[in-house]
Short mmCIF file of C-alpha atoms in Angstrom, two decimals:
data_model
loop_
_atom_site.label_atom_id
_atom_site.label_comp_id
_atom_site.label_asym_id
_atom_site.label_seq_id
_atom_site.Cartn_x
_atom_site.Cartn_y
_atom_site.Cartn_z
CA MET K 1 134.73 -152.48 130.71
CA THR K 2 134.17 -150.70 134.03
CA ALA K 3 130.74 -149.65 132.83
CA SER K 4 129.64 -153.19 132.02
CA VAL K 5 130.98 -154.49 135.36
CA GLY K 6 129.01 -151.75 137.11
CA PHE K 7 125.93 -152.59 135.09
CA GLY K 8 126.29 -156.29 135.88
CA PHE K 9 126.64 -155.52 139.57
CA MET K 10 123.51 -153.34 139.58
CA ALA K 11 121.59 -155.95 137.60
CA ALA K 12 122.64 -158.63 140.11
CA CYS K 13 121.50 -156.41 143.00
CA THR K 14 118.15 -155.89 141.26
CA LEU K 15 117.75 -159.62 140.83
CA VAL K 16 118.61 -160.37 144.47
CA SER K 17 116.16 -157.79 145.80
CA ALA K 18 113.50 -159.10 143.38
CA ILE K 19 114.02 -162.59 144.87
CA PHE K 20 113.54 -161.07 148.32
CA VAL K 21 110.23 -159.58 147.12
CA VAL K 22 108.79 -163.01 146.28
CA ARG K 23 110.43 -164.95 149.12
CA SER K 24 109.67 -162.51 151.94
CA LYS K 25 107.10 -163.83 154.40
CA ASN K 26 106.32 -160.39 155.78
CA LEU K 27 104.13 -158.47 153.32
CA ILE K 28 105.32 -155.04 154.40
CA ARG K 29 108.92 -156.14 153.95
CA ALA K 30 108.05 -157.56 150.55
CA ALA K 31 106.58 -154.17 149.59
CA LEU K 32 109.72 -152.39 150.79
CA TRP K 33 111.92 -154.82 148.85
CA LEU K 34 109.77 -154.10 145.81
CA GLY K 35 110.54 -150.41 146.36
CA ALA K 36 114.26 -151.27 146.42
CA THR K 37 113.92 -153.35 143.25
CA LEU K 38 112.17 -150.51 141.43
CA LEU K 39 114.83 -148.06 142.64
CA LEU K 40 117.59 -150.32 141.32
CA THR K 41 115.74 -150.62 138.01
CA ALA K 42 115.76 -146.82 137.86
CA ALA K 43 119.52 -146.95 138.41
CA LEU K 44 119.81 -149.36 135.46
CA TYR K 45 117.82 -146.92 133.30
CA ALA K 46 120.12 -144.10 134.34
CA MET K 47 123.15 -146.22 133.38
CA LEU K 48 121.57 -146.75 129.95
CA ASP K 49 121.41 -142.96 129.39
CA ALA K 50 117.63 -142.90 129.89
CA SER K 51 117.76 -140.40 132.73
CA PHE K 52 114.23 -139.06 132.23
CA LEU K 53 112.82 -142.58 132.40
CA ALA K 54 114.86 -143.18 135.57
CA GLY K 55 113.42 -140.05 137.20
CA VAL K 56 109.86 -140.95 136.28
CA GLN K 57 110.43 -144.52 137.48
CA VAL K 58 111.46 -143.25 140.92
CA LEU K 59 108.70 -140.64 141.09
CA LEU K 60 105.83 -142.90 140.02
CA TYR K 61 106.86 -146.43 140.91
CA VAL K 62 108.99 -146.06 144.04
CA GLY K 63 107.18 -143.00 145.39
CA GLY K 64 103.69 -143.82 144.18
CA ILE K 65 103.10 -147.50 143.51
CA SER K 66 105.03 -148.97 146.44
CA THR K 67 103.37 -146.47 148.78
CA LEU K 68 99.98 -147.50 147.42
CA LEU K 69 100.88 -151.15 147.93
CA ILE K 70 101.84 -150.48 151.54
CA PHE K 71 98.57 -148.63 152.06
CA GLY K 72 96.70 -151.51 150.48
CA VAL K 73 98.33 -154.05 152.79
CA MET K 74 97.61 -151.94 155.84
CA MET K 75 93.99 -151.23 155.02
CA THR K 76 92.90 -154.67 153.88
CA ARG K 77 94.71 -157.01 156.24
CA LYS K 78 94.12 -157.43 159.92
CA HIS K 79 97.45 -156.61 161.45
CA GLU K 80 97.59 -158.12 164.88
CA GLY K 81 101.19 -157.89 165.86
CA LEU K 82 103.93 -156.92 163.51
CA VAL K 83 104.12 -159.69 160.94
CA VAL K 84 101.63 -159.71 158.11
CA GLU K 85 102.03 -163.20 156.68
CA ALA K 86 102.39 -163.81 152.99
CA GLU K 87 102.07 -167.25 151.53
CA THR K 88 103.88 -168.55 148.48
CA VAL K 89 101.49 -170.26 146.09
CA ASN K 90 101.73 -171.57 142.53
CA VAL K 91 105.53 -171.74 142.46
CA PRO K 92 105.78 -173.90 139.30
CA ARG K 93 103.38 -171.70 137.37
CA GLY K 94 105.21 -168.58 138.56
CA VAL K 95 108.56 -170.01 137.52
CA PHE K 96 107.07 -170.96 134.14
CA ALA K 97 105.62 -167.46 133.57
CA ALA K 98 108.90 -165.77 134.56
CA GLY K 99 110.89 -168.17 132.39
CA ALA K 100 108.60 -167.62 129.41
CA LEU K 101 108.87 -163.85 129.77
CA PHE K 102 112.66 -164.07 130.08
CA GLY K 103 112.87 -166.34 127.06
CA GLY K 104 110.64 -164.05 125.00
CA VAL K 105 112.65 -160.94 125.84
CA ALA K 106 115.97 -162.72 125.30
CA ALA K 107 114.79 -164.02 121.91
CA ALA K 108 113.61 -160.55 120.90
CA ILE K 109 117.03 -159.13 121.83
CA LYS K 110 118.81 -161.89 119.90
CA MET K 111 116.68 -161.22 116.83
CA THR K 112 117.35 -157.48 116.75
CA PRO K 113 120.27 -157.02 114.34
CA GLU K 114 120.93 -153.38 115.32
CA LEU K 115 122.22 -154.48 118.72
CA ASP K 116 125.20 -156.34 117.19
CA SER K 117 126.48 -153.33 115.27
CA GLY K 118 128.10 -151.94 118.44
CA VAL K 119 126.92 -148.43 117.64
CA ARG K 120 125.75 -146.55 120.71
CA PRO K 121 122.15 -145.40 120.14
CA PRO K 122 121.48 -141.66 120.33
CA VAL K 123 120.57 -140.33 123.78
CA VAL K 124 116.88 -139.45 123.94
CA THR K 125 116.49 -136.30 126.01
CA ALA K 126 113.42 -135.23 127.97
CA ASN K 127 112.88 -132.60 125.29
CA ASP K 128 112.70 -135.24 122.52
CA LEU K 129 110.33 -137.33 124.62
CA GLY K 130 108.06 -134.35 125.25
CA ARG K 131 107.96 -133.50 121.56
CA GLY K 132 107.30 -137.11 120.65
CA LEU K 133 104.48 -137.52 123.16
CA LEU K 134 102.72 -134.19 122.82
CA ILE K 135 103.26 -133.36 119.14
CA ASP K 136 104.05 -136.41 116.99
CA HIS K 137 102.02 -139.03 118.85
CA VAL K 138 99.56 -136.79 120.65
CA LEU K 139 96.53 -138.86 119.61
CA ALA K 140 97.92 -142.10 121.08
CA PHE K 141 98.94 -140.20 124.22
CA GLU K 142 95.44 -138.81 124.68
CA VAL K 143 93.86 -142.22 124.08
CA VAL K 144 96.04 -143.64 126.87
CA SER K 145 94.98 -140.84 129.19
CA LEU K 146 91.35 -141.58 128.30
CA LEU K 147 91.98 -145.18 129.34
CA LEU K 148 93.25 -143.94 132.72
CA LEU K 149 90.17 -141.74 133.06
CA VAL K 150 87.98 -144.78 132.45
CA ALA K 151 89.90 -146.66 135.13
CA ILE K 152 89.41 -143.82 137.62
CA ILE K 153 85.68 -143.60 136.94
CA GLY K 154 85.45 -147.38 137.26
CA ALA K 155 87.20 -147.24 140.64
CA VAL K 156 84.81 -144.55 141.84
CA VAL K 157 81.77 -146.54 140.69
CA ILE K 158 82.99 -149.69 142.42
CA ALA K 159 83.93 -147.89 145.62
CA ARG K 160 80.70 -145.87 145.87
CA LYS K 161 77.69 -147.35 147.60
CA ARG K 162 75.00 -147.89 144.96
CA ASP K 163 72.19 -146.60 147.12
CA PRO K 164 72.66 -145.01 150.54
CA GLY K 165 69.65 -146.93 151.93
CA ALA K 166 70.62 -150.33 150.50
CA GLU K 167 71.84 -153.13 152.71
CA VAL K 168 75.57 -153.66 152.55
CA PRO K 169 76.36 -157.41 152.48
CA GLY K 170 77.72 -158.62 155.79
CA PHE K 171 76.69 -155.47 157.60
CA VAL K 172 73.67 -155.56 159.88
CA ARG K 173 72.18 -152.14 160.36
CA ARG K 174 71.02 -151.75 163.92
CA PRO K 175 68.23 -149.17 164.39
CA LEU K 176 69.11 -146.23 166.59
CA ALA K 177 66.18 -146.99 168.93
CA ALA K 178 67.65 -150.40 169.80
CA LYS K 179 70.92 -148.76 170.74
CA ALA K 180 69.13 -146.23 172.92
CA SER K 181 67.10 -148.92 174.72
CA SER K 182 70.19 -151.00 175.37
CA ALA K 183 71.88 -147.97 176.85
CA LYS K 184 69.03 -147.24 179.22
CA PRO K 185 69.45 -150.04 181.78
CA VAL K 186 73.09 -149.06 182.20
CA ALA K 187 72.03 -145.53 183.01
CA ASN K 188 69.55 -146.89 185.55
CA GLU K 189 72.22 -148.97 187.21
CA VAL K 190 74.45 -145.96 187.66
CA SER K 191 71.78 -143.76 189.20
CA PRO K 192 69.04 -145.83 190.82
CA MET X 1 136.96 -138.65 136.48
CA ASN X 2 137.73 -134.97 136.91
CA ALA X 3 134.03 -134.07 136.81
CA LEU X 4 133.29 -136.84 139.30
CA PHE X 5 135.95 -135.54 141.69
CA ARG X 6 134.69 -131.98 141.31
CA GLY X 7 131.11 -133.07 141.97
CA ALA X 8 132.15 -135.08 145.02
CA SER X 9 134.12 -132.20 146.54
CA TYR X 10 131.30 -129.70 145.90
CA GLY X 11 128.89 -132.22 147.41
CA ALA X 12 131.01 -132.57 150.54
CA VAL X 13 131.24 -128.80 150.93
CA ILE X 14 127.50 -128.31 150.36
CA ILE X 15 126.53 -131.08 152.82
CA THR X 16 128.85 -129.61 155.47
CA ALA X 17 127.44 -126.15 154.80
CA ILE X 18 123.84 -127.41 155.10
CA LEU X 19 124.52 -129.26 158.35
CA SER X 20 126.30 -126.31 159.97
CA THR X 21 123.59 -123.93 158.75
CA ILE X 22 121.07 -126.16 160.47
CA ALA X 23 122.90 -125.91 163.80
CA ILE X 24 122.70 -122.12 163.58
CA GLY X 25 119.17 -122.38 162.17
CA ILE X 26 117.99 -124.25 165.25
CA TRP X 27 119.50 -121.57 167.48
CA PHE X 28 117.86 -118.89 165.34
CA GLU X 29 114.50 -120.65 165.49
CA ARG X 30 114.59 -120.91 169.27
CA LYS X 31 115.56 -117.25 169.66
CA PHE X 32 112.91 -116.22 167.13
CA ALA X 33 110.21 -118.32 168.79
CA GLY X 34 111.27 -116.84 172.13
CA ARG X 35 110.84 -113.31 170.79
CA MET X 36 107.41 -114.14 169.41
CA GLN X 37 106.33 -115.51 172.77
CA SER X 38 107.87 -112.68 174.86
CA ARG X 39 110.70 -114.75 176.29
CA LEU X 40 114.42 -114.90 175.74
CA GLY X 41 115.09 -118.33 174.26
CA PRO X 42 118.44 -120.01 175.00
CA THR X 43 120.84 -117.74 176.89
CA ILE X 44 123.10 -119.94 179.02
CA VAL X 45 125.44 -121.88 176.70
CA GLY X 46 127.94 -119.60 174.98
CA PRO X 47 127.39 -115.96 173.98
CA VAL X 48 123.63 -115.30 173.57
CA GLY X 49 123.10 -119.06 173.77
CA LEU X 50 124.86 -119.64 170.45
CA PHE X 51 126.33 -123.01 171.46
CA GLN X 52 122.97 -124.41 172.56
CA PRO X 53 122.52 -126.63 169.43
CA LEU X 54 125.99 -128.11 170.02
CA ALA X 55 125.08 -128.89 173.63
CA ASP X 56 121.80 -130.43 172.43
CA VAL X 57 123.57 -132.67 169.93
CA VAL X 58 126.11 -133.83 172.52
CA LYS X 59 123.29 -134.54 174.95
CA LEU X 60 121.25 -136.46 172.37
CA LEU X 61 124.20 -138.55 171.22
CA GLN X 62 124.97 -139.59 174.81
CA LYS X 63 121.46 -140.88 175.40
CA GLU X 64 120.73 -144.58 175.61
CA ASP X 65 119.63 -146.16 172.34
CA ILE X 66 116.36 -147.87 173.22
CA VAL X 67 114.79 -150.27 170.73
CA PRO X 68 111.30 -151.62 171.53
CA ARG X 69 111.35 -155.39 172.11
CA ASP X 70 108.90 -156.20 169.31
CA ALA X 71 110.25 -153.67 166.85
CA ASP X 72 111.37 -154.75 163.40
CA ARG X 73 115.01 -154.14 164.23
CA SER X 74 116.61 -153.70 160.81
CA LEU X 75 113.87 -151.45 159.44
CA PHE X 76 113.86 -149.50 162.71
CA ASP X 77 117.59 -148.80 162.31
CA LEU X 78 117.44 -148.13 158.58
CA ALA X 79 114.61 -145.55 158.65
CA PRO X 80 116.45 -142.56 160.22
CA ILE X 81 119.48 -143.13 157.98
CA LEU X 82 117.35 -143.17 154.83
CA ALA X 83 115.41 -140.12 156.02
CA THR X 84 118.60 -138.07 156.34
CA LEU X 85 120.00 -139.43 153.09
CA PHE X 86 116.90 -138.59 151.04
CA ALA X 87 116.53 -135.17 152.69
CA LEU X 88 120.10 -134.32 151.67
CA GLY X 89 119.74 -135.91 148.24
CA ALA X 90 117.70 -133.14 146.66
CA ALA X 91 120.52 -130.65 147.38
CA ALA X 92 122.66 -132.41 144.75
CA VAL X 93 121.05 -130.60 141.81
CA VAL X 94 120.56 -127.18 143.43
CA PRO X 95 123.05 -124.66 142.07
CA PHE X 96 124.32 -122.37 144.83
CA SER X 97 126.18 -120.19 142.34
CA ALA X 98 126.91 -120.35 138.62
CA THR X 99 129.57 -123.01 139.26
CA ALA X 100 128.85 -124.46 142.73
CA VAL X 101 126.58 -127.38 141.93
CA THR X 102 127.18 -131.02 142.78
CA ALA X 103 125.49 -132.56 139.73
CA ASP X 104 123.91 -130.29 137.16
CA LEU X 105 121.47 -132.87 135.77
CA ASP X 106 119.35 -131.91 132.77
CA ILE X 107 116.40 -133.48 134.61
CA GLY X 108 117.20 -131.63 137.86
CA VAL X 109 113.60 -130.70 138.68
CA LEU X 110 112.49 -134.29 138.13
CA TRP X 111 115.29 -135.46 140.44
CA ILE X 112 114.08 -133.10 143.18
CA LEU X 113 110.50 -134.37 142.84
CA ALA X 114 111.61 -138.01 142.73
CA ILE X 115 113.74 -137.68 145.86
CA GLY X 116 110.84 -135.87 147.53
CA ALA X 117 108.57 -138.80 146.64
CA LEU X 118 111.08 -141.19 148.21
CA MET X 119 110.78 -139.42 151.57
CA VAL X 120 107.56 -141.29 152.34
CA ILE X 121 109.42 -144.62 152.49
CA PRO X 122 111.56 -143.95 155.60
CA THR X 123 108.62 -142.18 157.24
CA PHE X 124 106.42 -145.18 156.77
CA MET X 125 109.24 -147.55 157.67
CA ALA X 126 109.74 -145.80 161.00
CA GLY X 127 106.03 -145.81 161.78
CA TRP X 128 105.69 -149.48 160.96
CA ALA X 129 108.91 -150.80 162.49
CA SER X 130 108.33 -149.08 165.85
CA ASN X 131 105.40 -151.43 166.51
CA ASN X 132 103.60 -148.66 168.34
CA LYS X 133 100.06 -147.44 167.69
CA PHE X 134 100.97 -143.77 167.80
CA ALA X 135 103.98 -144.24 165.55
CA LEU X 136 101.93 -146.22 163.05
CA LEU X 137 99.12 -143.65 163.01
CA GLY X 138 101.67 -140.87 162.64
CA GLY X 139 103.39 -142.76 159.82
CA MET X 140 100.14 -143.34 157.95
CA ARG X 141 99.10 -139.73 158.32
CA ALA X 142 102.52 -138.59 157.15
CA VAL X 143 102.40 -140.80 154.09
CA ALA X 144 98.83 -139.75 153.22
CA GLN X 145 99.81 -136.11 153.57
CA ALA X 146 103.05 -136.40 151.61
CA VAL X 147 101.41 -138.32 148.76
CA SER X 148 98.55 -135.79 148.54
CA TYR X 149 100.68 -132.68 148.70
CA ALA X 150 103.08 -134.04 146.10
CA VAL X 151 100.37 -133.22 143.53
CA PRO X 152 100.23 -129.42 144.10
CA LEU X 153 104.02 -129.47 144.55
CA VAL X 154 104.52 -130.99 141.11
CA LEU X 155 102.01 -128.55 139.58
CA ALA X 156 103.69 -125.54 141.22
CA VAL X 157 107.13 -126.64 140.05
CA MET X 158 105.80 -127.11 136.51
CA VAL X 159 105.27 -123.34 136.19
CA PRO X 160 108.96 -122.30 136.14
CA VAL X 161 109.72 -125.38 134.02
CA ILE X 162 107.13 -124.38 131.40
CA LEU X 163 108.15 -120.71 131.44
CA SER X 164 111.85 -121.40 131.04
CA GLY X 165 111.48 -124.50 128.87
CA THR X 166 114.07 -126.57 130.75
CA MET X 167 114.21 -128.95 133.69
CA GLN X 168 117.82 -128.18 134.50
CA VAL X 169 117.80 -126.13 137.71
CA SER X 170 120.79 -124.02 136.66
CA GLY X 171 119.06 -123.48 133.30
CA ILE X 172 115.96 -122.16 135.08
CA VAL X 173 118.11 -119.77 137.13
CA GLN X 174 119.91 -118.55 133.99
CA TRP X 175 116.59 -118.00 132.28
CA GLN X 176 115.44 -115.93 135.26
CA GLN X 177 118.69 -113.97 135.06
CA GLN X 178 117.99 -113.10 131.44
CA HIS X 179 114.27 -112.43 131.85
CA HIS X 180 112.70 -112.02 135.26
CA TRP X 181 112.22 -113.93 138.48
CA VAL X 182 109.33 -116.36 138.17
CA ALA X 183 107.74 -115.16 141.44
CA LEU X 184 107.64 -111.56 140.14
CA TRP X 185 106.58 -111.76 136.52
CA PRO X 186 104.23 -112.90 135.00
CA VAL X 187 102.22 -112.16 138.16
CA ILE X 188 99.77 -114.91 137.17
CA PRO X 189 100.98 -117.75 137.28
CA GLY X 190 104.32 -116.77 138.85
CA LEU X 191 103.40 -115.43 142.28
CA PRO X 192 100.57 -117.89 143.10
CA ALA X 193 102.82 -120.74 141.95
CA PHE X 194 105.45 -119.58 144.42
CA VAL X 195 102.88 -119.45 147.24
CA LEU X 196 101.60 -122.88 146.22
CA PHE X 197 105.14 -124.24 146.26
CA PHE X 198 105.74 -122.76 149.70
CA LEU X 199 102.56 -124.33 151.12
CA ALA X 200 103.28 -127.72 149.55
CA MET X 201 106.84 -127.56 150.84
CA LEU X 202 105.57 -126.87 154.37
CA ALA X 203 103.30 -129.88 154.06
CA GLU X 204 106.01 -132.12 152.60
CA SER X 205 108.41 -131.30 155.42
CA ASN X 206 105.63 -131.70 158.02
CA ARG X 207 105.86 -128.19 159.37
CA ILE X 208 103.06 -126.37 161.20
CA PRO X 209 100.33 -125.75 160.08
CA PHE X 210 100.77 -129.13 158.39
CA ASP X 211 102.38 -131.11 161.21
CA ILE X 212 99.48 -133.55 161.64
CA PRO X 213 101.87 -136.55 161.53
CA GLU X 214 103.54 -135.35 164.69
CA ALA X 215 100.58 -133.68 166.43
CA GLU X 216 102.04 -134.06 169.91
CA SER X 217 98.68 -133.47 171.59
CA GLU X 218 97.21 -136.53 169.85
CA LEU X 219 100.04 -138.82 168.79
CA VAL X 220 102.77 -138.30 171.45
CA ALA X 221 105.42 -137.64 168.80
CA GLY X 222 104.17 -139.49 165.72
CA ILE X 223 106.80 -141.58 163.99
CA THR X 224 109.57 -140.50 166.38
CA THR X 225 107.72 -141.75 169.48
CA GLU X 226 109.96 -144.78 169.98
CA TYR X 227 113.19 -143.20 168.80
CA THR X 228 115.91 -142.11 171.19
CA GLY X 229 119.45 -140.78 171.11
CA ALA X 230 121.33 -140.74 167.83
CA LYS X 231 118.44 -142.09 165.73
CA PHE X 232 116.09 -139.43 167.06
CA THR X 233 118.76 -136.84 166.28
CA LEU X 234 118.88 -138.08 162.69
CA PHE X 235 115.11 -137.72 162.29
CA TYR X 236 115.14 -134.31 163.91
CA MET X 237 117.98 -133.24 161.66
CA ALA X 238 116.34 -134.72 158.55
CA GLU X 239 113.31 -132.53 159.15
CA TYR X 240 115.47 -129.38 159.26
CA VAL X 241 117.52 -130.53 156.25
CA HIS X 242 114.29 -131.09 154.33
CA THR X 243 113.08 -127.58 155.13
CA LEU X 244 116.43 -125.99 154.29
CA VAL X 245 116.88 -127.86 151.01
CA GLY X 246 113.25 -127.09 150.14
CA SER X 247 113.96 -123.40 150.75
CA ALA X 248 117.02 -123.61 148.49
CA VAL X 249 114.92 -125.26 145.76
CA GLY X 250 112.26 -122.56 146.12
CA ALA X 251 114.89 -119.84 145.97
CA SER X 252 116.36 -121.24 142.75
CA LEU X 253 113.11 -122.05 140.97
CA PHE X 254 111.08 -118.97 141.88
CA LEU X 255 113.36 -116.25 143.28
CA GLY X 256 116.13 -116.26 140.71
CA GLY X 257 118.72 -118.33 142.62
CA TRP X 258 122.11 -116.68 142.60
CA ASP X 259 120.79 -113.77 140.53
CA GLY X 260 120.47 -110.41 142.26
CA PRO X 261 121.21 -106.71 141.93
CA PHE X 262 124.83 -105.39 142.03
CA ALA X 263 126.86 -108.62 142.14
CA PRO X 264 125.11 -111.91 141.34
CA GLY X 265 126.59 -114.84 143.19
CA LEU X 266 126.56 -117.23 146.10
CA HIS X 267 125.60 -114.60 148.68
CA TRP X 268 122.25 -113.88 147.01
CA MET X 269 121.38 -117.56 146.91
CA VAL X 270 122.30 -117.97 150.59
CA LEU X 271 120.33 -114.85 151.54
CA LYS X 272 117.18 -115.99 149.69
CA THR X 273 117.42 -119.51 151.07
CA LEU X 274 117.79 -118.25 154.62
CA LEU X 275 114.89 -115.80 154.19
CA LEU X 276 112.63 -118.62 153.02
CA PHE X 277 113.91 -120.81 155.86
CA ALA X 278 113.08 -118.03 158.33
CA ALA X 279 109.63 -117.62 156.73
CA VAL X 280 108.92 -121.30 157.44
CA TYR X 281 109.61 -120.69 161.13
CA TRP X 282 107.66 -117.46 161.10
CA VAL X 283 104.64 -119.45 159.88
CA ARG X 284 105.42 -122.27 162.29
CA TRP X 285 105.29 -120.10 165.40
CA SER X 286 102.33 -117.99 164.20
CA LEU X 287 99.74 -120.52 163.15
CA LEU X 288 97.86 -123.42 164.65
CA ARG X 289 97.72 -126.96 163.36
CA PHE X 290 95.12 -127.95 160.76
CA ARG X 291 92.79 -130.82 161.44
CA SER X 292 93.47 -133.91 159.34
CA ASP X 293 90.34 -133.53 157.17
CA GLN X 294 90.87 -129.78 156.73
CA LEU X 295 94.35 -130.60 155.50
CA MET X 296 93.03 -132.95 152.83
CA ASP X 297 90.25 -130.51 151.90
CA LEU X 298 92.80 -127.75 151.37
CA CYS X 299 94.97 -129.99 149.22
CA TRP X 300 92.39 -131.59 146.96
CA LYS X 301 89.67 -128.93 146.78
CA TRP X 302 91.82 -125.82 146.63
CA LEU X 303 95.52 -126.27 145.97
CA THR X 304 95.27 -128.95 143.29
CA PRO X 305 92.67 -127.15 141.09
CA ILE X 306 94.60 -123.89 141.51
CA GLY X 307 97.75 -125.72 140.48
CA VAL X 308 96.12 -127.09 137.34
CA PHE X 309 94.91 -123.60 136.47
CA LEU X 310 98.40 -122.17 137.00
CA VAL X 311 99.98 -124.77 134.71
CA LEU X 312 97.41 -123.88 132.02
CA ALA X 313 98.10 -120.18 132.58
CA ALA X 314 101.84 -120.73 132.22
CA ALA X 315 101.36 -122.67 128.98
CA THR X 316 99.05 -119.94 127.65
CA TRP X 317 101.59 -117.26 128.58
CA VAL X 318 104.37 -119.07 126.74
CA GLN X 319 102.15 -119.43 123.66
CA LEU X 320 100.98 -115.80 123.67
CA MET X 321 104.38 -114.20 124.22
CA PRO X 322 106.28 -115.02 121.03
CA GLY X 323 109.98 -115.52 121.61
CA GLY X 324 110.19 -113.33 124.68
CA ARG X 325 108.32 -115.73 126.97
#
C-alpha cells in the first residue's frame, strides 16, 4: 500500500514537471524542467526494481541529453537578455498525439494477461542485462551501434564544409586587401 | 525499516565526517600552499592557524546576500543547493569500511557516474541565472569540460569493474582484498587507469590544471562571480566535497579501499582518501592552468583513446587469466 502511494506520488510529480516542460515560456527553464522530468522517471524505474535502467537514465538522459539541449538552445538562439522565448504551437495536434500514445500504451497494458496474475516479475540485474545484450542478442546490439555510427558520420558530413573555398550561403567573404585599405585612412588620421 | 534507519544514520555520520574533514582540509591546503611558496600560511586564528576555516565560514555567512537585479531568482538560489547535494550524493555508495556504507547498491559505480553527470546541471544553472557574461562563459566552459571528461572517467572506472566483474563498490573492494589492488596489478591496465581516473577527477571537480571554468585572470570567478555570502560558501564547499568524495571513490576502486596490511579497516580507507586529496592539492599548487583548446585536445586526442585501449586490455586480461583474473 505504502509503495503504491509512493509510486503514485512520484508519477504525479513527473506529470506536473512534464506539464511545466511544455508550458514554460523560457526555453532554458523548459530544458531544466525536462531534466527534472527525466530524473523523476529514473526514480520511477528505481521503484520498479529496474535500478540499472534508472542509473543509465540519469547518466545518459539527465546528464547527457538535457545538457545537449541546453547547449543547443544557447548556441542557436540569440540571447539578448535572460529570457529565451518559446512559443506554444499546434496544441490540438499535440494533445491528440499524446492522447493517442497514452491510449495505445494503456490498451497494451490492459491486453497483457500476465499483469493481472499479481505475481511480481523477477528482478533483472545488471549482470542479466549484460549477458542478454552482449551474448544472447549480440547481433541486434551491434546493428544498433552501427546505426549510431551512421548517425555520427551523417552529423559530421552535414557539419563539415563541403569545400573550403566554396561560398557559404549568407556569408559574404571580404577580401583581405579591402580590409587593409579600409584600415589605412584611420591610420592616416591618427598620425598625419 | 531497520536497514533504512541504519543507512540514514551512517549517511548522517559520513556527511558530518566529510564536512569536518573539509574544514581541516582547507586549513591543510593553505598551510601546504604556504610551504610550497615559502610563506607560513594562516597563523593567527587558533594554534598554528587551525581555526582559520571556522573564522572564514563565520565571516562568509555574515556577508550580505546580493542577488543581481536581472538574475533568474529561483534558479540562482537553487544552483548552490543542488551543487552541494550532488557533490555529497556520490558518497552514499562508497564503503568506508566493510560495514560503514550508506547504501550498498549493486549498481554503485553507475550511481557514482550518474551523480557525477548531474553536476553539470547546477553549474550551468548558476552560470545562466546570474545573468552575467563572465558567469555564463564560465558555466559553458564548465559544462563543456565536464561532459568531455566524463568519457575518460567512465572508461577508467570500467577497468576495475571489468577486472572484478561487479559494479558494487564494496564488491570491488572485496575482490581487491582477495586478489590485488587494481592500481598495482595488472600493471597494464591497472596503473594507467588509475592515473586516467585521477586526471578525469581533477577535470570533473574543476581543479588546476583544469580550472578553466574559473580562470580568475580571464573570467573574474566564473560561475561564482555573482555569488556572495552563504551561497558562495555552498559553491566553495561543494568543490571541496567533490574533490574529497572523488578521492574516496578513487581509493575504493583503485587502491583497495579499506584493505591494507596488518589490520584492514576504516583507518586505511581514510588514509588513502586523504593522501589522494593531498595529491590533488599538490598538483594544484605545482602546475599552471591549461588553455581551453589544450584541455579539449588532451581529453579527446589522448585520454579517450588511451581509455578505450585500457578497457580492451582489461577485457583481454580477464579472458586470458582463467578463473584467477
